[in-house]
Structures are given as structure tokens and as C-alpha cells.
Amino acid sequence: MEGDECAVIGIYAGHLFLVLLDSVAGRFGRWARAQARADTPPFWTQMPRLGRTVSSSG
């Protein structure tokens, strides 16, 4: 494969990845807002290590 083809494929792959990431982030954002409205305990209460990190840094 020539270098130019490789670069084009890399650009397309990067673009696809960003689009996918944006879509996932949007879904996660909606899910997080729904969780906040649903008055459920935050997800870090199920993960004590992360919970300690969040509470100590905050």
C-alpha cells in the first residue's frame, strides 16, 4: 500500500472514530441525566475505589 492511501484511510478511520465517540458520549450524557432525574444512587457508590477518589478530590 502506498503512503497516500494509508494517510487517507487513517483520516477516514479517525473521522469515523470521532463520530462514534460523539454518538456514545451523547448517549452516555442522556443516560447520566436520566439517572440523575430517576433519583438513583450515583454509579460510583457501586465502585468504592472510584467513590473514594471522587470524594477526596472534591
PDB file of C-alpha atoms in Angstrom:
ATOM      1  CA  MET A   1       0.000   0.000   0.000  1.00  0.00           C
ATOM      2  CA  GLU A   2       1.299   3.468  -0.838  1.00  0.00           C
ATOM      3  CA  GLY A   3       1.753   6.151   1.791  1.00  0.00           C
ATOM      4  CA  ASP A   4      -1.013   8.355   0.384  1.00  0.00           C
ATOM      5  CA  GLU A   5      -3.589   5.579   0.560  1.00  0.00           C
ATOM      6  CA  CYS A   6      -2.513   4.864   4.119  1.00  0.00           C
ATOM      7  CA  ALA A   7      -2.958   8.525   5.069  1.00  0.00           C
ATOM      8  CA  VAL A   8      -6.430   8.699   3.514  1.00  0.00           C
ATOM      9  CA  ILE A   9      -7.522   5.532   5.310  1.00  0.00           C
ATOM     10  CA  GLY A  10      -6.123   6.936   8.551  1.00  0.00           C
ATOM     11  CA  ILE A  11      -8.080  10.164   8.114  1.00  0.00           C
ATOM     12  CA  TYR A  12     -11.310   8.290   7.407  1.00  0.00           C
ATOM     13  CA  ALA A  13     -10.740   5.939  10.339  1.00  0.00           C
ATOM     14  CA  GLY A  14     -10.051   8.884  12.649  1.00  0.00           C
ATOM     15  CA  HIS A  15     -13.181  10.669  11.457  1.00  0.00           C
ATOM     16  CA  LEU A  16     -15.304   7.552  11.949  1.00  0.00           C
ATOM     17  CA  PHE A  17     -13.853   7.088  15.418  1.00  0.00           C
ATOM     18  CA  LEU A  18     -14.678  10.681  16.374  1.00  0.00           C
ATOM     19  CA  VAL A  19     -18.244  10.337  15.078  1.00  0.00           C
ATOM     20  CA  LEU A  20     -18.685   7.101  17.017  1.00  0.00           C
ATOM     21  CA  LEU A  21     -17.197   8.649  20.150  1.00  0.00           C
ATOM     22  CA  ASP A  22     -19.526  11.644  19.842  1.00  0.00           C
ATOM     23  CA  SER A  23     -22.528   9.343  19.488  1.00  0.00           C
ATOM     24  CA  VAL A  24     -21.510   7.281  22.513  1.00  0.00           C
ATOM     25  CA  ALA A  25     -20.833  10.424  24.564  1.00  0.00           C
ATOM     26  CA  GLY A  26     -24.264  11.787  23.656  1.00  0.00           C
ATOM     27  CA  ARG A  27     -25.942   8.562  24.701  1.00  0.00           C
ATOM     28  CA  PHE A  28     -23.992   8.463  27.943  1.00  0.00           C
ATOM     29  CA  GLY A  29     -24.902  12.086  28.649  1.00  0.00           C
ATOM     30  CA  ARG A  30     -28.599  11.350  28.168  1.00  0.00           C
ATOM     31  CA  TRP A  31     -28.289   8.237  30.341  1.00  0.00           C
ATOM     32  CA  ALA A  32     -26.497  10.209  33.070  1.00  0.00           C
ATOM     33  CA  ARG A  33     -29.209  12.897  33.059  1.00  0.00           C
ATOM     34  CA  ALA A  34     -31.901  10.211  33.211  1.00  0.00           C
ATOM     35  CA  GLN A  35     -30.100   8.593  36.152  1.00  0.00           C
ATOM     36  CA  ALA A  36     -29.896  11.963  37.910  1.00  0.00           C
ATOM     37  CA  ARG A  37     -33.634  12.540  37.407  1.00  0.00           C
ATOM     38  CA  ALA A  38     -34.503   8.990  38.487  1.00  0.00           C
ATOM     39  CA  ASP A  39     -33.108   9.698  41.980  1.00  0.00           C
ATOM     40  CA  THR A  40     -30.963   6.559  41.985  1.00  0.00           C
ATOM     41  CA  PRO A  41     -27.648   6.440  43.844  1.00  0.00           C
ATOM     42  CA  PRO A  42     -24.742   7.628  41.667  1.00  0.00           C
ATOM     43  CA  PHE A  43     -22.819   4.890  39.867  1.00  0.00           C
ATOM     44  CA  TRP A  44     -19.667   5.460  41.934  1.00  0.00           C
ATOM     45  CA  THR A  45     -21.459   4.149  45.029  1.00  0.00           C
ATOM     46  CA  GLN A  46     -21.197   0.732  43.389  1.00  0.00           C
ATOM     47  CA  MET A  47     -17.471   1.292  42.806  1.00  0.00           C
ATOM     48  CA  PRO A  48     -15.934   2.166  46.200  1.00  0.00           C
ATOM     49  CA  ARG A  49     -12.441   2.870  44.851  1.00  0.00           C
ATOM     50  CA  LEU A  50     -13.718   5.430  42.371  1.00  0.00           C
ATOM     51  CA  GLY A  51     -16.052   6.837  45.014  1.00  0.00           C
ATOM     52  CA  ARG A  52     -13.152   7.499  47.363  1.00  0.00           C
ATOM     53  CA  THR A  53     -11.240   9.210  44.558  1.00  0.00           C
ATOM     54  CA  VAL A  54     -14.193  11.437  43.703  1.00  0.00           C
ATOM     55  CA  SER A  55     -14.971  12.377  47.309  1.00  0.00           C
ATOM     56  CA  SER A  56     -11.332  13.031  48.244  1.00  0.00           C
ATOM     57  CA  SER A  57     -10.627  15.193  45.181  1.00  0.00           C
ATOM     58  CA  GLY A  58     -13.902  17.077  45.558  1.00  0.00           C
TER      59      GLY A  58
END
